[in-house]
PDB file of C-alpha atoms in Angstrom:
ATOM      1  CA  MET A   1      25.820   4.617 -15.278  1.00  0.00           C
ATOM      2  CA  ALA A   2      24.701   7.848 -13.611  1.00  0.00           C
ATOM      3  CA  HIS A   3      21.007   8.510 -13.343  1.00  0.00           C
ATOM      4  CA  PRO A   4      19.891  11.280 -15.750  1.00  0.00           C
ATOM      5  CA  ASP A   5      18.464  13.247 -12.804  1.00  0.00           C
ATOM      6  CA  THR A   6      21.625  12.935 -10.723  1.00  0.00           C
ATOM      7  CA  ASP A   7      21.796  16.601  -9.676  1.00  0.00           C
ATOM      8  CA  ARG A   8      18.172  16.729  -8.529  1.00  0.00           C
ATOM      9  CA  ILE A   9      18.464  13.340  -6.847  1.00  0.00           C
ATOM     10  CA  ASP A  10      21.541  14.564  -4.973  1.00  0.00           C
ATOM     11  CA  ALA A  11      19.645  17.676  -3.876  1.00  0.00           C
ATOM     12  CA  ALA A  12      16.617  15.649  -2.748  1.00  0.00           C
ATOM     13  CA  ALA A  13      18.916  13.234  -0.921  1.00  0.00           C
ATOM     14  CA  SER A  14      20.561  16.127   0.889  1.00  0.00           C
ATOM     15  CA  ASP A  15      17.174  17.381   2.090  1.00  0.00           C
ATOM     16  CA  LEU A  16      16.120  13.881   3.147  1.00  0.00           C
ATOM     17  CA  ARG A  17      19.386  13.315   4.986  1.00  0.00           C
ATOM     18  CA  ALA A  18      19.010  16.632   6.835  1.00  0.00           C
ATOM     19  CA  ALA A  19      15.418  15.958   7.944  1.00  0.00           C
ATOM     20  CA  ASP A  20      14.811  15.265  11.612  1.00  0.00           C
ATOM     21  CA  ALA A  21      11.660  13.317  10.725  1.00  0.00           C
ATOM     22  CA  ALA A  22      10.870  11.786   7.336  1.00  0.00           C
ATOM     23  CA  LEU A  23       8.083   9.678   5.913  1.00  0.00           C
ATOM     24  CA  ALA A  24       7.317   7.756   2.734  1.00  0.00           C
ATOM     25  CA  LEU A  25       3.881   7.257   1.189  1.00  0.00           C
ATOM     26  CA  THR A  26       3.547   4.530  -1.430  1.00  0.00           C
ATOM     27  CA  GLY A  27       0.845   3.562  -3.887  1.00  0.00           C
ATOM     28  CA  ALA A  28       0.202   0.948  -6.548  1.00  0.00           C
ATOM     29  CA  GLY A  29       3.063   2.176  -8.738  1.00  0.00           C
ATOM     30  CA  VAL A  30       5.593   0.811  -6.256  1.00  0.00           C
ATOM     31  CA  SER A  31       4.223  -2.732  -6.461  1.00  0.00           C
ATOM     32  CA  ALA A  32       3.398  -2.738 -10.180  1.00  0.00           C
ATOM     33  CA  PRO A  33       7.009  -3.619 -11.154  1.00  0.00           C
ATOM     34  CA  SER A  34       6.654  -6.730  -8.958  1.00  0.00           C
ATOM     35  CA  GLY A  35       3.695  -7.848 -11.063  1.00  0.00           C
ATOM     36  CA  VAL A  36       0.942  -6.666  -8.720  1.00  0.00           C
ATOM     37  CA  PRO A  37      -1.748  -5.075 -10.904  1.00  0.00           C
ATOM     38  CA  PRO A  38      -3.245  -1.715  -9.899  1.00  0.00           C
ATOM     39  CA  PHE A  39      -6.931  -1.552  -9.029  1.00  0.00           C
ATOM     40  CA  ARG A  40      -7.693   1.446 -11.235  1.00  0.00           C
ATOM     41  CA  GLY A  41      -6.883   2.364 -14.821  1.00  0.00           C
ATOM     42  CA  GLU A  42      -7.264   0.630 -18.171  1.00  0.00           C
ATOM     43  CA  ASP A  43      -5.444  -2.516 -17.080  1.00  0.00           C
ATOM     44  CA  GLY A  44      -6.562  -2.342 -13.468  1.00  0.00           C
ATOM     45  CA  VAL A  45      -8.298  -5.031 -11.462  1.00  0.00           C
ATOM     46  CA  TRP A  46     -11.648  -3.222 -11.646  1.00  0.00           C
ATOM     47  CA  SER A  47     -11.604  -3.494 -15.424  1.00  0.00           C
ATOM     48  CA  GLU A  48     -11.980  -7.275 -14.996  1.00  0.00           C
ATOM     49  CA  TYR A  49     -13.903  -7.599 -11.742  1.00  0.00           C
ATOM     50  CA  ASP A  50     -17.123  -6.012 -10.524  1.00  0.00           C
ATOM     51  CA  PRO A  51     -16.257  -3.783  -7.542  1.00  0.00           C
ATOM     52  CA  ASP A  52     -19.743  -4.390  -6.108  1.00  0.00           C
ATOM     53  CA  ALA A  53     -18.793  -8.033  -5.576  1.00  0.00           C
ATOM     54  CA  PHE A  54     -16.245  -6.892  -3.000  1.00  0.00           C
ATOM     55  CA  ASP A  55     -18.452  -4.627  -0.962  1.00  0.00           C
ATOM     56  CA  VAL A  56     -18.538  -5.205   2.794  1.00  0.00           C
ATOM     57  CA  TRP A  57     -22.327  -5.477   2.656  1.00  0.00           C
ATOM     58  CA  ARG A  58     -22.067  -8.363   0.215  1.00  0.00           C
ATOM     59  CA  PHE A  59     -19.616 -10.052   2.568  1.00  0.00           C
ATOM     60  CA  ARG A  60     -22.178  -9.722   5.343  1.00  0.00           C
ATOM     61  CA  ARG A  61     -25.084 -10.980   3.193  1.00  0.00           C
ATOM     62  CA  GLU A  62     -23.301 -13.688   1.220  1.00  0.00           C
ATOM     63  CA  PRO A  63     -19.966 -14.496   2.858  1.00  0.00           C
ATOM     64  CA  GLY A  64     -19.598 -17.786   0.996  1.00  0.00           C
ATOM     65  CA  ALA A  65     -20.170 -16.259  -2.443  1.00  0.00           C
ATOM     66  CA  PHE A  66     -17.927 -13.341  -1.503  1.00  0.00           C
ATOM     67  CA  TRP A  67     -15.086 -15.709  -0.650  1.00  0.00           C
ATOM     68  CA  ALA A  68     -15.484 -17.628  -3.905  1.00  0.00           C
ATOM     69  CA  ASP A  69     -14.940 -14.375  -5.822  1.00  0.00           C
ATOM     70  CA  TRP A  70     -12.200 -13.215  -3.450  1.00  0.00           C
ATOM     71  CA  LEU A  71     -10.155 -16.341  -4.159  1.00  0.00           C
ATOM     72  CA  ASP A  72     -10.090 -15.440  -7.851  1.00  0.00           C
ATOM     73  CA  LEU A  73      -9.236 -11.805  -7.154  1.00  0.00           C
ATOM     74  CA  ARG A  74      -6.476 -12.647  -4.698  1.00  0.00           C
ATOM     75  CA  ALA A  75      -4.912 -15.100  -7.162  1.00  0.00           C
ATOM     76  CA  ASP A  76      -4.601 -12.249  -9.674  1.00  0.00           C
ATOM     77  CA  LEU A  77      -3.317  -9.786  -7.082  1.00  0.00           C
ATOM     78  CA  LEU A  78      -0.788 -11.931  -5.253  1.00  0.00           C
ATOM     79  CA  ASP A  79       0.705 -14.437  -7.640  1.00  0.00           C
ATOM     80  CA  ALA A  80       3.000 -16.934  -5.922  1.00  0.00           C
ATOM     81  CA  ASP A  81       6.009 -15.398  -7.678  1.00  0.00           C
ATOM     82  CA  VAL A  82       5.383 -11.827  -6.462  1.00  0.00           C
ATOM     83  CA  GLU A  83       8.439 -10.493  -4.646  1.00  0.00           C
ATOM     84  CA  PRO A  84       9.713  -7.088  -3.499  1.00  0.00           C
ATOM     85  CA  ASN A  85      11.392  -5.068  -6.232  1.00  0.00           C
ATOM     86  CA  PRO A  86      14.278  -2.545  -6.020  1.00  0.00           C
ATOM     87  CA  ALA A  87      11.878   0.239  -4.999  1.00  0.00           C
ATOM     88  CA  HIS A  88      10.720  -1.764  -1.959  1.00  0.00           C
ATOM     89  CA  ASP A  89      14.328  -2.621  -1.128  1.00  0.00           C
ATOM     90  CA  ALA A  90      15.466   1.006  -1.392  1.00  0.00           C
ATOM     91  CA  LEU A  91      12.729   2.232   0.950  1.00  0.00           C
ATOM     92  CA  ALA A  92      13.469  -0.562   3.430  1.00  0.00           C
ATOM     93  CA  ASP A  93      17.163   0.380   3.366  1.00  0.00           C
ATOM     94  CA  LEU A  94      16.348   4.060   3.965  1.00  0.00           C
ATOM     95  CA  SER A  95      14.165   3.008   6.884  1.00  0.00           C
ATOM     96  CA  ALA A  96      16.832   0.732   8.363  1.00  0.00           C
ATOM     97  CA  ALA A  97      19.430   3.496   8.064  1.00  0.00           C
ATOM     98  CA  GLY A  98      17.183   5.881   9.999  1.00  0.00           C
ATOM     99  CA  HIS A  99      16.386   8.186   7.082  1.00  0.00           C
ATOM    100  CA  LEU A 100      12.684   7.268   7.088  1.00  0.00           C
ATOM    101  CA  ASP A 101      10.712   7.056  10.316  1.00  0.00           C
ATOM    102  CA  ALA A 102       7.929   5.016   8.709  1.00  0.00           C
ATOM    103  CA  LEU A 103       6.338   3.905   5.461  1.00  0.00           C
ATOM    104  CA  VAL A 104       2.661   4.620   4.921  1.00  0.00           C
ATOM    105  CA  THR A 105       1.218   2.498   2.142  1.00  0.00           C
ATOM    106  CA  GLN A 106      -2.024   2.241   0.201  1.00  0.00           C
ATOM    107  CA  ASN A 107      -0.990  -1.245  -0.953  1.00  0.00           C
ATOM    108  CA  ILE A 108      -2.348  -4.468   0.533  1.00  0.00           C
ATOM    109  CA  ASP A 109       0.345  -6.867  -0.707  1.00  0.00           C
ATOM    110  CA  GLY A 110       2.699  -6.880   2.296  1.00  0.00           C
ATOM    111  CA  LEU A 111       5.767  -6.394   0.092  1.00  0.00           C
ATOM    112  CA  HIS A 112       7.202  -3.562   2.207  1.00  0.00           C
ATOM    113  CA  GLN A 113       7.341  -5.859   5.224  1.00  0.00           C
ATOM    114  CA  GLU A 114       8.789  -8.658   3.124  1.00  0.00           C
ATOM    115  CA  ALA A 115      11.537  -6.268   1.996  1.00  0.00           C
ATOM    116  CA  GLY A 116      12.324  -5.541   5.644  1.00  0.00           C
ATOM    117  CA  ALA A 117      10.687  -2.153   6.265  1.00  0.00           C
ATOM    118  CA  GLU A 118      10.824  -1.473  10.006  1.00  0.00           C
ATOM    119  CA  GLU A 119       7.512   0.373  10.458  1.00  0.00           C
ATOM    120  CA  THR A 120       4.765   0.094   7.863  1.00  0.00           C
ATOM    121  CA  VAL A 121       1.390   1.784   8.311  1.00  0.00           C
ATOM    122  CA  GLU A 122      -1.174  -0.013   6.150  1.00  0.00           C
ATOM    123  CA  LEU A 123      -4.016   2.335   5.295  1.00  0.00           C
ATOM    124  CA  HIS A 124      -5.997  -0.276   3.355  1.00  0.00           C
ATOM    125  CA  GLY A 125      -5.128  -3.374   5.339  1.00  0.00           C
ATOM    126  CA  ASN A 126      -3.219  -6.440   4.184  1.00  0.00           C
ATOM    127  CA  ALA A 127      -4.467  -9.185   1.872  1.00  0.00           C
ATOM    128  CA  ARG A 128      -1.998 -11.628   3.411  1.00  0.00           C
ATOM    129  CA  ARG A 129      -4.166 -11.855   6.550  1.00  0.00           C
ATOM    130  CA  ALA A 130      -7.747 -12.824   7.367  1.00  0.00           C
ATOM    131  CA  THR A 131      -9.554 -11.671  10.506  1.00  0.00           C
ATOM    132  CA  CYS A 132     -12.720 -12.650  12.335  1.00  0.00           C
ATOM    133  CA  ARG A 133     -15.108  -9.705  12.447  1.00  0.00           C
ATOM    134  CA  ASN A 134     -16.693 -11.072  15.631  1.00  0.00           C
ATOM    135  CA  CYS A 135     -13.731 -11.585  17.943  1.00  0.00           C
ATOM    136  CA  GLY A 136     -10.678 -10.282  16.045  1.00  0.00           C
ATOM    137  CA  TRP A 137      -8.862 -13.612  15.733  1.00  0.00           C
ATOM    138  CA  THR A 138      -6.360 -13.410  12.866  1.00  0.00           C
ATOM    139  CA  THR A 139      -4.802 -16.038  10.643  1.00  0.00           C
ATOM    140  CA  SER A 140      -2.770 -16.018   7.459  1.00  0.00           C
ATOM    141  CA  ALA A 141      -4.554 -15.524   4.157  1.00  0.00           C
ATOM    142  CA  ASP A 142      -3.002 -18.782   2.962  1.00  0.00           C
ATOM    143  CA  ASP A 143      -4.668 -20.636   5.836  1.00  0.00           C
ATOM    144  CA  ALA A 144      -8.031 -18.995   5.073  1.00  0.00           C
ATOM    145  CA  ARG A 145      -7.601 -19.713   1.364  1.00  0.00           C
ATOM    146  CA  GLU A 146      -6.882 -23.391   2.004  1.00  0.00           C
ATOM    147  CA  ARG A 147      -9.993 -23.666   4.151  1.00  0.00           C
ATOM    148  CA  ALA A 148     -12.098 -21.957   1.473  1.00  0.00           C
ATOM    149  CA  GLU A 149     -10.654 -24.076  -1.333  1.00  0.00           C
ATOM    150  CA  SER A 150     -11.456 -27.212   0.667  1.00  0.00           C
ATOM    151  CA  GLY A 151     -15.126 -26.177   0.716  1.00  0.00           C
ATOM    152  CA  ASP A 152     -15.294 -24.174   3.935  1.00  0.00           C
ATOM    153  CA  LEU A 153     -17.129 -21.174   2.464  1.00  0.00           C
ATOM    154  CA  PRO A 154     -16.762 -18.903   4.244  1.00  0.00           C
ATOM    155  CA  PRO A 155     -13.684 -20.014   6.203  1.00  0.00           C
ATOM    156  CA  ARG A 156     -14.434 -19.910   9.914  1.00  0.00           C
ATOM    157  CA  CYS A 157     -12.743 -18.546  13.007  1.00  0.00           C
ATOM    158  CA  ASP A 158     -11.059 -21.087  15.301  1.00  0.00           C
ATOM    159  CA  VAL A 159     -12.213 -19.189  18.390  1.00  0.00           C
ATOM    160  CA  CYS A 160     -15.872 -18.262  17.847  1.00  0.00           C
ATOM    161  CA  ASP A 161     -16.764 -19.858  14.492  1.00  0.00           C
ATOM    162  CA  GLY A 162     -17.471 -16.433  12.959  1.00  0.00           C
ATOM    163  CA  ALA A 163     -16.878 -15.808   9.262  1.00  0.00           C
ATOM    164  CA  LEU A 164     -13.331 -14.754   8.467  1.00  0.00           C
ATOM    165  CA  LYS A 165     -12.876 -11.641   6.360  1.00  0.00           C
ATOM    166  CA  PRO A 166      -9.834 -10.680   4.285  1.00  0.00           C
ATOM    167  CA  ASP A 167      -7.931  -8.069   6.259  1.00  0.00           C
ATOM    168  CA  ALA A 168      -8.033  -5.680   3.294  1.00  0.00           C
ATOM    169  CA  VAL A 169     -10.408  -2.708   3.434  1.00  0.00           C
ATOM    170  CA  LEU A 170     -13.490  -3.455   1.338  1.00  0.00           C
ATOM    171  CA  PHE A 171     -15.826  -1.001  -0.347  1.00  0.00           C
ATOM    172  CA  GLY A 172     -18.150   0.412   2.288  1.00  0.00           C
ATOM    173  CA  GLU A 173     -15.599   0.034   5.092  1.00  0.00           C
ATOM    174  CA  GLN A 174     -13.763   2.824   6.836  1.00  0.00           C
ATOM    175  CA  LEU A 175      -9.996   2.806   6.944  1.00  0.00           C
ATOM    176  CA  PRO A 176      -8.506   1.470  10.195  1.00  0.00           C
ATOM    177  CA  ARG A 177      -8.704   4.377  12.617  1.00  0.00           C
ATOM    178  CA  GLY A 178      -5.391   3.637  14.268  1.00  0.00           C
ATOM    179  CA  ALA A 179      -3.523   3.432  10.963  1.00  0.00           C
ATOM    180  CA  LEU A 180      -5.061   6.645   9.633  1.00  0.00           C
ATOM    181  CA  ALA A 181      -4.377   8.533  12.862  1.00  0.00           C
ATOM    182  CA  ARG A 182      -0.775   7.312  12.884  1.00  0.00           C
ATOM    183  CA  ALA A 183      -0.309   8.343   9.242  1.00  0.00           C
ATOM    184  CA  ARG A 184      -1.667  11.826   9.902  1.00  0.00           C
ATOM    185  CA  ASP A 185       0.555  12.278  12.939  1.00  0.00           C
ATOM    186  CA  LEU A 186       3.602  11.196  10.940  1.00  0.00           C
ATOM    187  CA  ALA A 187       2.709  13.551   8.081  1.00  0.00           C
ATOM    188  CA  ALA A 188       2.195  16.492  10.416  1.00  0.00           C
ATOM    189  CA  ASP A 189       5.530  15.886  12.138  1.00  0.00           C
ATOM    190  CA  SER A 190       7.635  15.209   9.036  1.00  0.00           C
ATOM    191  CA  ASP A 191      10.323  17.510   7.666  1.00  0.00           C
ATOM    192  CA  ALA A 192      10.521  15.510   4.432  1.00  0.00           C
ATOM    193  CA  MET A 193       8.142  13.168   2.655  1.00  0.00           C
ATOM    194  CA  VAL A 194       8.804  10.805  -0.237  1.00  0.00           C
ATOM    195  CA  VAL A 195       5.670  10.003  -2.243  1.00  0.00           C
ATOM    196  CA  ALA A 196       6.215   7.093  -4.620  1.00  0.00           C
ATOM    197  CA  GLY A 197       3.921   5.380  -7.104  1.00  0.00           C
ATOM    198  CA  SER A 198       0.740   7.155  -6.028  1.00  0.00           C
ATOM    199  CA  SER A 199      -1.577   9.166  -8.240  1.00  0.00           C
ATOM    200  CA  LEU A 200      -2.732  11.059  -5.119  1.00  0.00           C
ATOM    201  CA  THR A 201      -6.349  10.831  -6.214  1.00  0.00           C
ATOM    202  CA  VAL A 202      -7.695   8.483  -3.515  1.00  0.00           C
ATOM    203  CA  GLU A 203      -8.584  10.025  -0.175  1.00  0.00           C
ATOM    204  CA  PRO A 204      -7.655  10.214   2.597  1.00  0.00           C
ATOM    205  CA  ALA A 205      -4.125   9.156   1.578  1.00  0.00           C
ATOM    206  CA  ALA A 206      -4.051  11.868  -1.085  1.00  0.00           C
ATOM    207  CA  SER A 207      -4.301  14.552   1.618  1.00  0.00           C
ATOM    208  CA  LEU A 208      -1.287  13.371   3.612  1.00  0.00           C
ATOM    209  CA  PRO A 209       1.396  15.035   1.456  1.00  0.00           C
ATOM    210  CA  ALA A 210      -0.611  18.271   1.418  1.00  0.00           C
ATOM    211  CA  GLU A 211      -0.790  18.158   5.217  1.00  0.00           C
ATOM    212  CA  ALA A 212       2.984  17.667   5.344  1.00  0.00           C
ATOM    213  CA  ALA A 213       3.565  20.519   2.896  1.00  0.00           C
ATOM    214  CA  GLU A 214       1.455  22.869   5.004  1.00  0.00           C
ATOM    215  CA  THR A 215       3.894  22.420   7.882  1.00  0.00           C
ATOM    216  CA  GLY A 216       6.885  23.079   5.625  1.00  0.00           C
ATOM    217  CA  ALA A 217       7.980  19.545   4.790  1.00  0.00           C
ATOM    218  CA  THR A 218      10.074  18.918   1.684  1.00  0.00           C
ATOM    219  CA  LEU A 219       8.018  16.890  -0.813  1.00  0.00           C
ATOM    220  CA  ILE A 220       9.747  14.417  -3.129  1.00  0.00           C
ATOM    221  CA  LEU A 221       7.305  12.929  -5.676  1.00  0.00           C
ATOM    222  CA  VAL A 222       8.194   9.916  -7.807  1.00  0.00           C
ATOM    223  CA  ASN A 223       5.456   8.840 -10.220  1.00  0.00           C
ATOM    224  CA  LEU A 224       5.147   8.098 -13.921  1.00  0.00           C
ATOM    225  CA  GLU A 225       1.988  10.201 -14.232  1.00  0.00           C
ATOM    226  CA  GLU A 226       1.169  13.715 -13.113  1.00  0.00           C
ATOM    227  CA  THR A 227      -0.391  14.160  -9.683  1.00  0.00           C
ATOM    228  CA  PRO A 228      -2.570  16.960  -8.282  1.00  0.00           C
ATOM    229  CA  LEU A 229       0.280  17.887  -5.931  1.00  0.00           C
ATOM    230  CA  ASP A 230       3.073  18.297  -8.491  1.00  0.00           C
ATOM    231  CA  SER A 231       2.927  22.086  -8.329  1.00  0.00           C
ATOM    232  CA  ARG A 232       3.475  22.026  -4.559  1.00  0.00           C
ATOM    233  CA  ALA A 233       6.329  19.516  -4.594  1.00  0.00           C
ATOM    234  CA  ASP A 234       9.961  20.482  -4.161  1.00  0.00           C
ATOM    235  CA  TYR A 235      11.093  17.629  -6.400  1.00  0.00           C
ATOM    236  CA  VAL A 236       9.105  15.780  -9.068  1.00  0.00           C
ATOM    237  CA  PHE A 237      10.611  12.735 -10.762  1.00  0.00           C
ATOM    238  CA  ARG A 238       8.456  11.549 -13.654  1.00  0.00           C
ATOM    239  CA  ALA A 239      10.306   8.252 -13.831  1.00  0.00           C
ATOM    240  CA  ASP A 240      10.319   4.604 -12.797  1.00  0.00           C
ATOM    241  CA  VAL A 241      10.320   4.110  -9.020  1.00  0.00           C
ATOM    242  CA  THR A 242      12.692   1.152  -9.410  1.00  0.00           C
ATOM    243  CA  GLU A 243      15.288   3.541 -10.847  1.00  0.00           C
ATOM    244  CA  VAL A 244      14.755   6.717  -8.836  1.00  0.00           C
ATOM    245  CA  LEU A 245      14.393   5.236  -5.349  1.00  0.00           C
ATOM    246  CA  PRO A 246      17.581   3.115  -5.486  1.00  0.00           C
ATOM    247  CA  ALA A 247      19.432   6.182  -6.826  1.00  0.00           C
ATOM    248  CA  LEU A 248      18.006   8.269  -3.975  1.00  0.00           C
ATOM    249  CA  ARG A 249      19.034   5.646  -1.421  1.00  0.00           C
ATOM    250  CA  GLU A 250      22.588   5.579  -2.823  1.00  0.00           C
ATOM    251  CA  ALA A 251      22.795   9.369  -2.797  1.00  0.00           C
ATOM    252  CA  VAL A 252      21.589   9.590   0.795  1.00  0.00           C
ATOM    253  CA  GLY A 253      24.300   7.168   1.860  1.00  0.00           C
ATOM    254  CA  GLU A 254      24.554   5.766   5.357  1.00  0.00           C
TER     255      GLU A 254
END
């Protein structure tokens, strides 16, 4: 059955196909259909958990207590059954076909990589990893979780015995400089930008589409709710990302 926005999707696909450089920015709305809850909003994670418990300063003061709370939070965020959904698959296909140069994401679930995205810039880190703040040694979050669940609170680095930290950006931490710089360069150089599942209210990610628009990039917004950038977008699809993005991928073709 044809998508109700077929004509606009075809037009957006034509612009995306013609772009010399294109980028996608994704937010919580892309992972929500996979069962990953958003952090904000009525049903968000912060309606059940105290954000102060996940501040970087608490990690530094009480790493063991921090990890005890983090285990509960991570279990809610990344259920064992969480898998990429059709929106992730569509973006990965567009990337593999050369129609997207990179995916910039605010999500920490690693589902873009699991779907096969070729370059993913993680602005807020990745909850599937844990890293030593002292020496930078990295291990899987599952390994760190098993250590913590066995009583090693906090789980320790194999190299220097420092406390491991989830590789997600905590309150009080700056975004990874390299990731943010890469995202800004991509936005500035893009001729087209797909923004999917983001409310565009959290900085600095919210500024990336505006930066792209200032250089003349075509903006394609896909989100169930209004965003502050709707009036500047060339295409706004107020619809489910799992419907629009696969339709866009099909319309773009090979």
